[in-house]
XYZ file of C-alpha atoms in Angstrom:
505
model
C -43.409 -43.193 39.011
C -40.154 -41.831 39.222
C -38.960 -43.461 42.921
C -40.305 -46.487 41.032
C -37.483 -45.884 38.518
C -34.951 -45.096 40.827
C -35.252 -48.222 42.916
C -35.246 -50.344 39.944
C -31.650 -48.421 38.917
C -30.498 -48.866 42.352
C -31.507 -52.932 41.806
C -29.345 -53.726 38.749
C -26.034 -55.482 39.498
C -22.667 -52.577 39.773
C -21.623 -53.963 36.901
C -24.172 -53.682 34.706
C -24.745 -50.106 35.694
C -21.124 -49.364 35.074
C -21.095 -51.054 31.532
C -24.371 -49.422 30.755
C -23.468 -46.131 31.827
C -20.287 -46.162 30.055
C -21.203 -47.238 26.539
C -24.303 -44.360 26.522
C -21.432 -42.069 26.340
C -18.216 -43.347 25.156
C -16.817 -46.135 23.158
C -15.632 -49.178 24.676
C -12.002 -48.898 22.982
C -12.149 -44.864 23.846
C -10.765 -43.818 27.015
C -12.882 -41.409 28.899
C -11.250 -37.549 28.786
C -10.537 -35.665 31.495
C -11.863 -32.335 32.660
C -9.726 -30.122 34.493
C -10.655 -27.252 36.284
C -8.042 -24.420 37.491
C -8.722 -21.690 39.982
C -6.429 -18.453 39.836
C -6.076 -18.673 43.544
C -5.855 -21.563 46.107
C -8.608 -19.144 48.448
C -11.742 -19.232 46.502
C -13.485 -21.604 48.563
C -12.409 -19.695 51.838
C -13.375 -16.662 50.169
C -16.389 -18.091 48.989
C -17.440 -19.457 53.136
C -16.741 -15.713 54.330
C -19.159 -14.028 51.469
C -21.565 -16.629 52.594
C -20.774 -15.976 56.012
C -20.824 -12.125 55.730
C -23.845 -11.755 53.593
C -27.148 -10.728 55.433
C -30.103 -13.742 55.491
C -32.842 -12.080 52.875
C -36.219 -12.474 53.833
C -37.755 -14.756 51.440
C -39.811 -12.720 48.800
C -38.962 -9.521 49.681
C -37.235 -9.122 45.746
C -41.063 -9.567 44.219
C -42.442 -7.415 46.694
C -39.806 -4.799 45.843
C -40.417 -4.680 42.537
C -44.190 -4.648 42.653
C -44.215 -1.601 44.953
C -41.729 0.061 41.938
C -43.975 -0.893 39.115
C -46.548 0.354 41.392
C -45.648 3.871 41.912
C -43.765 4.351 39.061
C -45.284 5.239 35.183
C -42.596 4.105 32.566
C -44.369 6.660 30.295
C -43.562 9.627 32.681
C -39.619 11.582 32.971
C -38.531 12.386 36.477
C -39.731 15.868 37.262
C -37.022 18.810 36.914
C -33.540 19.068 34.874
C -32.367 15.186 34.637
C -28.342 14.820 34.300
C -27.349 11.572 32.435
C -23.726 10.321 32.761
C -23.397 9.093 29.978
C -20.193 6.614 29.009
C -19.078 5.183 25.518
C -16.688 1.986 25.345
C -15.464 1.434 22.172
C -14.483 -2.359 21.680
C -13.688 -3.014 18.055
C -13.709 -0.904 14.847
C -15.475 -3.135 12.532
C -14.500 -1.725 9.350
C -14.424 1.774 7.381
C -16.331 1.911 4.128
C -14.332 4.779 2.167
C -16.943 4.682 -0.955
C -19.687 4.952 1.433
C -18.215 7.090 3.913
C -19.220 5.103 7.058
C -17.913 3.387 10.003
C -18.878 0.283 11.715
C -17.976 0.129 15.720
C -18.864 -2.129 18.631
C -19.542 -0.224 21.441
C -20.829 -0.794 25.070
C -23.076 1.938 26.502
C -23.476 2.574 30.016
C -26.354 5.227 31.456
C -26.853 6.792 34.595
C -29.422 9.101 35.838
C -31.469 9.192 38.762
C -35.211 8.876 39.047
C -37.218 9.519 42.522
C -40.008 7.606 41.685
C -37.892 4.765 41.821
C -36.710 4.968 45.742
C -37.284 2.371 48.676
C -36.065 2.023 51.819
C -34.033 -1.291 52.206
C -35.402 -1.508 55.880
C -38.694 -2.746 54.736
C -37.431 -5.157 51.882
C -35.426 -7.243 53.933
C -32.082 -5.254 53.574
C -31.940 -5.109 49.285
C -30.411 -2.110 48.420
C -30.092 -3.565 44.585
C -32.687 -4.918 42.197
C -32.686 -5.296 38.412
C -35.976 -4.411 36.575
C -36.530 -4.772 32.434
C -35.823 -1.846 30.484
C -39.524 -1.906 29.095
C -40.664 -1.501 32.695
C -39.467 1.533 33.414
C -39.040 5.182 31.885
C -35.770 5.648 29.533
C -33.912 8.503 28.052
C -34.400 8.705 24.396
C -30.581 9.047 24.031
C -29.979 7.975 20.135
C -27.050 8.538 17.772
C -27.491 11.546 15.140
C -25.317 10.539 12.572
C -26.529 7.166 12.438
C -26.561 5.441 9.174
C -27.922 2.028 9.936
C -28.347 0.003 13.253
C -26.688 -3.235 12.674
C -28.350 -4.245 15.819
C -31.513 -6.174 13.704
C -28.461 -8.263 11.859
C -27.159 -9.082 15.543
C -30.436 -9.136 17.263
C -29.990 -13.040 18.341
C -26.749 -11.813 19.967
C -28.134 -8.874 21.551
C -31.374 -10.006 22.706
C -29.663 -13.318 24.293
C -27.663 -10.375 27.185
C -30.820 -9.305 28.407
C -29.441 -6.278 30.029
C -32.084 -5.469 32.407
C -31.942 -2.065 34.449
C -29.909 -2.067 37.441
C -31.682 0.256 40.240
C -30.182 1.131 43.335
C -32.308 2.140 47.037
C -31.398 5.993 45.540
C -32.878 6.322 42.845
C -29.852 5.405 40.432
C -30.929 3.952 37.523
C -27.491 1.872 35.295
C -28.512 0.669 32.220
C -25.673 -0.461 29.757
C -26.096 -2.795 26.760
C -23.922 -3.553 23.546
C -24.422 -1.933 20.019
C -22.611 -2.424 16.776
C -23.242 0.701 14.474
C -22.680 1.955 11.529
C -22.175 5.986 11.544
C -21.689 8.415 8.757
C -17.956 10.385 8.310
C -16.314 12.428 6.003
C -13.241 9.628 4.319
C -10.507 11.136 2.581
C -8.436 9.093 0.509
C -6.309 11.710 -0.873
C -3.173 10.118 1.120
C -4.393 6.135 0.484
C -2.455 3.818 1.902
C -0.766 6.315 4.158
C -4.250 8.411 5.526
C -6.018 9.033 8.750
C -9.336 9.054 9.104
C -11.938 10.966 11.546
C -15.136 9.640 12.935
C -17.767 11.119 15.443
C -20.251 9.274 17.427
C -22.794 12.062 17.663
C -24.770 11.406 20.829
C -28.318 13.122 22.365
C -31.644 12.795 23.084
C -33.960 13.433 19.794
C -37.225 14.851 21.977
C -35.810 16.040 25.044
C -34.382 19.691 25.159
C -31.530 21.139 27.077
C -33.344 22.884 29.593
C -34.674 18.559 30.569
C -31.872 15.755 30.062
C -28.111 17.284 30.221
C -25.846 15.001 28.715
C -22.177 14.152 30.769
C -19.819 11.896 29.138
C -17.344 9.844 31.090
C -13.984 8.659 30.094
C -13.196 5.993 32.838
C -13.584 3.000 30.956
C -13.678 3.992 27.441
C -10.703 1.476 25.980
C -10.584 -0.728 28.971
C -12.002 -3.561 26.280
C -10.752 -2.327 23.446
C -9.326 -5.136 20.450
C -6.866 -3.659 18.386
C -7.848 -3.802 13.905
C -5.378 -5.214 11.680
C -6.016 -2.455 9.210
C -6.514 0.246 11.677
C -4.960 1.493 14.552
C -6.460 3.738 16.883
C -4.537 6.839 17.535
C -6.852 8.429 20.224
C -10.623 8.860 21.471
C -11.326 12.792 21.775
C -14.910 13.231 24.160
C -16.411 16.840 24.093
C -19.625 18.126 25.387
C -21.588 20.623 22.591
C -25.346 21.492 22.579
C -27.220 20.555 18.690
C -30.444 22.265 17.284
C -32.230 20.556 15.427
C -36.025 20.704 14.382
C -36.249 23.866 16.766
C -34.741 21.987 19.663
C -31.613 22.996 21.542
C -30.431 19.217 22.848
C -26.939 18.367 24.823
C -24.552 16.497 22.618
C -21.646 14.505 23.483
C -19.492 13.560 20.479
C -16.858 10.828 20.497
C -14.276 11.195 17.870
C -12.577 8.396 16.914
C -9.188 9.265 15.011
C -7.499 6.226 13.026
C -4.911 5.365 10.696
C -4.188 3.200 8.565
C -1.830 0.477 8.369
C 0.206 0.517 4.735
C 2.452 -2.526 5.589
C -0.014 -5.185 2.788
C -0.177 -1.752 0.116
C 3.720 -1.470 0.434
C 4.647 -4.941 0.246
C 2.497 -6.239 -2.371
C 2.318 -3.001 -4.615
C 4.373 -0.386 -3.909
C 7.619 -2.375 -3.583
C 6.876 -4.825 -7.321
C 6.238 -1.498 -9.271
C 9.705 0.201 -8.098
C 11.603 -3.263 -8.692
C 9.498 -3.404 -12.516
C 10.658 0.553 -13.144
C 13.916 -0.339 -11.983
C 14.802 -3.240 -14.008
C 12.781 -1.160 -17.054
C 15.503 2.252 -16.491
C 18.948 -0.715 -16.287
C 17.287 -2.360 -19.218
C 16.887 0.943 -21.371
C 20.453 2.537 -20.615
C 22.991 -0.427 -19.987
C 24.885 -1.305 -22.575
C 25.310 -5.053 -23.147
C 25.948 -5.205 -26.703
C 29.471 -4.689 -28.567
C 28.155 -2.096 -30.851
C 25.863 -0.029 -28.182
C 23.743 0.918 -30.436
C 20.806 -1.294 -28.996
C 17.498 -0.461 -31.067
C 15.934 -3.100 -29.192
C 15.652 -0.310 -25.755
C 12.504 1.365 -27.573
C 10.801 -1.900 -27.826
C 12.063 -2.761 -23.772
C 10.267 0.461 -22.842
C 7.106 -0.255 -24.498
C 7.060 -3.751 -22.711
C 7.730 -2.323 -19.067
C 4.958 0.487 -20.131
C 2.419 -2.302 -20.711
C 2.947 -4.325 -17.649
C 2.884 -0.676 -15.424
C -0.689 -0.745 -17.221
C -1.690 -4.356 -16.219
C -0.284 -3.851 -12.829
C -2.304 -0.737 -12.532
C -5.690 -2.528 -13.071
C -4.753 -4.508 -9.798
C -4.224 -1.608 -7.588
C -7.542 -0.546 -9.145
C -8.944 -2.604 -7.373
C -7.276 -2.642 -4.000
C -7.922 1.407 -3.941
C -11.073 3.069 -2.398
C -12.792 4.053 -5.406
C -13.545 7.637 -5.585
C -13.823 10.942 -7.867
C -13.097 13.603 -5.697
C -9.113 13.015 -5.486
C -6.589 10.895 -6.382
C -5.280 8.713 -4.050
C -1.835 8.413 -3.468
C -1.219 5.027 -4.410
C -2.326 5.907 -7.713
C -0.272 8.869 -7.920
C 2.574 6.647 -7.358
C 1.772 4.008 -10.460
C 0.723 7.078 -12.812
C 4.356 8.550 -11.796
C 6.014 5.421 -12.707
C 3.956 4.992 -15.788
C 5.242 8.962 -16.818
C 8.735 8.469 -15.809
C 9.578 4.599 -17.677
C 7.570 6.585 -20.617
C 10.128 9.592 -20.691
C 13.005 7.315 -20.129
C 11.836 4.900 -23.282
C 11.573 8.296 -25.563
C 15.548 9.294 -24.220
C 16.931 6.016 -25.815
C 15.800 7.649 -29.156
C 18.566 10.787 -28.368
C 21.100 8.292 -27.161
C 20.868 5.909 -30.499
C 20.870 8.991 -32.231
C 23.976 10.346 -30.847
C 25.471 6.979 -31.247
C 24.566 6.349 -34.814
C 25.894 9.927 -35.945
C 29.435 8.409 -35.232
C 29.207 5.299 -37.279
C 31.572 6.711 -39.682
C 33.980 7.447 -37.334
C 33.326 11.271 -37.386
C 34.078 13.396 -34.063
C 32.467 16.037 -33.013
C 32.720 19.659 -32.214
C 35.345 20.092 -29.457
C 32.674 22.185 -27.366
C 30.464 18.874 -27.510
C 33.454 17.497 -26.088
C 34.418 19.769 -23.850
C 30.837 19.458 -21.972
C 30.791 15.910 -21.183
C 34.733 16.305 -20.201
C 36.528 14.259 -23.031
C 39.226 14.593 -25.073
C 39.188 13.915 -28.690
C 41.779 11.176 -29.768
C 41.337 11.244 -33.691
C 41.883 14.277 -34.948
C 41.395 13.162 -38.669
C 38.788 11.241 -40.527
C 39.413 7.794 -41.598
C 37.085 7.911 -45.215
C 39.750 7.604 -47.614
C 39.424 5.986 -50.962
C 42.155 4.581 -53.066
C 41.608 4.546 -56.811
C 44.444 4.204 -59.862
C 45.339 6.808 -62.232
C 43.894 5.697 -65.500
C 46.217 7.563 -67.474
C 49.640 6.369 -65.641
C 48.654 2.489 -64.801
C 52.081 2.564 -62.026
C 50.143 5.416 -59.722
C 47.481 5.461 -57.398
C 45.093 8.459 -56.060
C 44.154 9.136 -52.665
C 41.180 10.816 -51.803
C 40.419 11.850 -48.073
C 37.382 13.244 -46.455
C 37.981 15.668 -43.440
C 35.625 16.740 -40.664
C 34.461 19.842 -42.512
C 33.071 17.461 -45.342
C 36.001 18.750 -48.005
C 37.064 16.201 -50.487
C 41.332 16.113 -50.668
C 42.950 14.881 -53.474
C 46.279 13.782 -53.414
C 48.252 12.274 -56.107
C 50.647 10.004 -55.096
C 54.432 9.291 -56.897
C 54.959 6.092 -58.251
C 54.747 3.608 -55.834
C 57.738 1.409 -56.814
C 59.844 4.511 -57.306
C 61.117 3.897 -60.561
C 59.739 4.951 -63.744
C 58.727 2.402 -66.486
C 62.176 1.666 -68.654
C 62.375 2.276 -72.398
C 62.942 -0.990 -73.763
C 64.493 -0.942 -77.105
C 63.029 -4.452 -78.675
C 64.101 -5.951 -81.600
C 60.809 -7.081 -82.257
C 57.190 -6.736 -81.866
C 56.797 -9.639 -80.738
C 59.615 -9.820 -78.065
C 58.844 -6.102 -76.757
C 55.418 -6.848 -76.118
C 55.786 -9.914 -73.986
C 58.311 -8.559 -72.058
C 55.678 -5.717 -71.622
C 53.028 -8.057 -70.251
C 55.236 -9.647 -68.081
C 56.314 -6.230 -66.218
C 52.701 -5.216 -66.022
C 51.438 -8.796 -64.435
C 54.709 -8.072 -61.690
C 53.657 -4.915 -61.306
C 49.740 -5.207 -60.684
C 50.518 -7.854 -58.703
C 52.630 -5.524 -56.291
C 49.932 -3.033 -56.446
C 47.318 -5.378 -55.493
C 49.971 -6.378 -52.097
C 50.124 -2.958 -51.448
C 46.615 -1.859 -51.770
C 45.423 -5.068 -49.425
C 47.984 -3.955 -46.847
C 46.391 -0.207 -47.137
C 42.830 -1.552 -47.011
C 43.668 -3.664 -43.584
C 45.239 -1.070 -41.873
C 42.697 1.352 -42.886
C 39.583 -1.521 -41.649
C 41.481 -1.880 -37.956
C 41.557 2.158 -37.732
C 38.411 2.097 -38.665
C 36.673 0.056 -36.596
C 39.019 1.594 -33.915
C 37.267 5.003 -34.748
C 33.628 3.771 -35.082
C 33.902 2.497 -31.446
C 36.003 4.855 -30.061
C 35.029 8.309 -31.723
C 33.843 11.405 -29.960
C 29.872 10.261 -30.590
C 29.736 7.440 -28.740
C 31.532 8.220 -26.077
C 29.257 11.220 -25.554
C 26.223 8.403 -25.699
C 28.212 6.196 -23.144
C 28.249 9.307 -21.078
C 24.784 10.144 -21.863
C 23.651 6.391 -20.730
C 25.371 6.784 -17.219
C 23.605 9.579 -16.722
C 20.100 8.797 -17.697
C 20.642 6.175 -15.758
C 21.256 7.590 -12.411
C 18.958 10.220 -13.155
C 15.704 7.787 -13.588
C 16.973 5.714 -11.270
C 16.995 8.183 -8.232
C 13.401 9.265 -9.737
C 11.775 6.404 -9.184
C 13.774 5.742 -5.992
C 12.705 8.373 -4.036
C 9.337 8.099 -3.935
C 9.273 5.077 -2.699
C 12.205 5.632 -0.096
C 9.481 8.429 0.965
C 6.243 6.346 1.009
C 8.398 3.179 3.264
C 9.579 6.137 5.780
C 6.411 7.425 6.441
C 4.642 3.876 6.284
């Protein structure tokens, strides 16, 4: 049947097999693509001819005759007789992932055995030269070699990827038995997030056989090949791969161990950028906002209510890092350290406004303050007298005026002044009632009305010195001074940590 269908192929017209052979794949419009294929060397075929050429002629089925004579003498249920060594080798490929809640770590791995088992021995004379065969694990006897600190075996979740190598056992004319195969687990370790985002982190592969004792399988680990595949995490980087030899009891049973420690740490560059680095701009802005002074009168009762803002959005920001941080309650990760610091310190700073406005508002009268108060934040007082006077007439002389002044110590002076004018009223002899009296009310309506010139002249030179002295006295200067330095104070605070946590990031 099918040389009938060939001939009747190799009958149709060229053309019609070219237009039917072109449209079962490809559109008409569609050019065809190409496929390219690229060698690393020019000499693979003439490397290729002198294998072939070099290679011994096997004698056809002497493979299946080899193995049946090993499945013949050999009992997969049985250990090689005396003290078995196993060279044992770990490769460690990826690092999955560390669960800090958890306290696990998930690796890919390749594993590579060796040991040597008699029973498995043939002399490549009689098998047509094969000094190599492959044989399935099932088939023949196996180490029960297992990991101790196992949690899970992710190998069920990759079992269509694992079962599709079909590692089979490589057996050599010796006796050497290779068996290697790929594993993803999941082991237990102690995490410690006490330094979070800046930690390291410690992780054993605990390696030996559960049944066998020491005095049978002797565990040797090998190093050669132990990152030669290794793909670097983005949240991890390997520092080194520590391999030690130890002997485990367990259940009564002495066993050879080999541990592989994995040490780690981790890398802070997404925690520093994307938290770290907004909270010490917010506390920033938060300490310039509190102590700069932007108003004309200083005073600036709105800094309390500033504080109280930056302290609430500290608190929102904090429920984000909440959940970016390994969640535990054993310690206190660093991280957290670092918000609950900036939280304290924009708290302290909003409570020190309170001491500057209150320094500033006891010189709203224009009082100054003790000269040893002055003395300490190295100023000199300019006023050296207070400006509350008070200007009231004599009510029993209408031409005079009484000054009262009020001096630092809180004692009222009274001074009575002379007549302003410096004249005293003249007796005028009238000849009437009549005549005297308006002449009277015409000298008192000249006179008040020089009074009142003089008193407004008083009053404006006493509001300029006073307004001089309310924003120039002693008190607020000291809270100018006090500003500057709360400023630089909270400022380095909260700069320092964070100078700290990017140098050792």
């Amino acid at each position: 049947m099918q040389r009938i269908l060939l001939l009747s192929f190799l009958l149709i017209p060229a053309s019609i097999q070219s237009t039917y052979t072109t449209e079962s794949y490809f559109d008409s419009s569609e050019e065809a693509p190409n496929v390219l294929l690229n060698h690393l060397n020019g000499s693979d075929d003439e490397e290729l001819t002198q294998i072939n050429e070099t290679q011994p002629t096997f004698v056809p089925g002497s493979s299946k005759r080899l193995t049946e004579y090993l499945l013949s003498k050999h009992n997969h249920n049985a250990p090689p007789d005396g003290l078995l060594y196993v060279e044992y080798e770990l490769e460690l490929v990826h690092i999955l992932g560390i669960d800090e809640l958890k306290q696990t770590m998930t690796v890919l791995i390749y594993v590579d055995e060796h040991w040597i088992d008699p029973s498995l021995t043939w002399d490549p004379a009689l098998f047509g030269g094969i000094t190599k065969t492959w044989v399935p694990l099932d088939k023949i006897w196996v180490p029960d070699i297992i990991v101790f600190n196992m949690v899970k075996s992710n190998r069920l979740a990759h079992e269509d990827l694992l079962s599709a190598v079909r590692a089979p056992a490589r057996i050599y004319s010796n006796g050497t038995v290779v068996a290697s195969h790929p594993a993803v687990h999941t082991v237990s370790c102690e995490i410690n997030i006490r330094h979070f985002p800046l930690d390291d982190q410690r992780c054993a592969i605990e390696i030996a056989s559960w049944a066998y004792g020491h005095e049978k399988i002797r565990l040797h680990a090998h190093t050669d090949h132990s990152l030669e595949h290794y793909k670097r995490n983005e949240e991890w980087h390997l520092l080194n791969l520590n391999v030690t030899e130890e002997k485990y009891e367990h259940e009564g049973i002495e066993v050879s161990e080999v541990k592989f420690e994995i040490s780690v740490k981790r890398r802070p560059l997404f925690y520093m950028v994307t938290l770290t680095f907004p909270s010490y701009i917010m506390c920033a802005i938060s300490v310039v906002g509190l102590f700069a002074r932007f108003s004309t009168t200083g005073e600036r009762e709105e800094r309390f209510t500033l504080g109280v803002t930056a302290i609430l959005t500290m608190a929102v920001l904090s429920l984000v890092v909440s959940e970016k941080v390994p969640h535990s309650s054993t310690h206190v990760p660093l991280l957290v350290a670092y918000f609950l610091f900036n939280m304290v310190i924009v708290s302290i700073a909003a409570m020190t406004t309170g001491i500057v406005m209150k320094v500033h508002r006891l010189g709203r009268y224009g009082d100054e303050p003790h000269e040893f108060w002055m003395k300490l934040f190295f100023l000199r007082p300019i006023f050296r007298t207070s400006n509350r006077r008070t200007y009231r007439m004599n009510p029993e002389e209408p031409t005079q005026v009484i000054l009262v002044s009020e001096t630092r110590n809180g004692d009222l002076q009274t001074k009575k002044t002379s007549e302003l004018n410096g004249t005293a009223v003249k007796e005028v002899m009238l000849s009437s009632r009549l005549e005297a009296l308006e002449e009277y009310i015409r000298k008192m309506v000249n006179r008040c009305e020089s009074i009142k010139w003089e008193l407004d002249e008083i009053d404006a030179a006493e509001n300029i010195e006073l307004v001089r002295r309310r924003s120039t006295n002693g008190y607020v200067r000291i809270s100018e001074r006090l500003d500057i330095v709360f400023m630089f104070f909270f400022l380095s605070t909260v700069t320092i940590p964070v100078a700290v946590l990017f140098y050792l990031s």
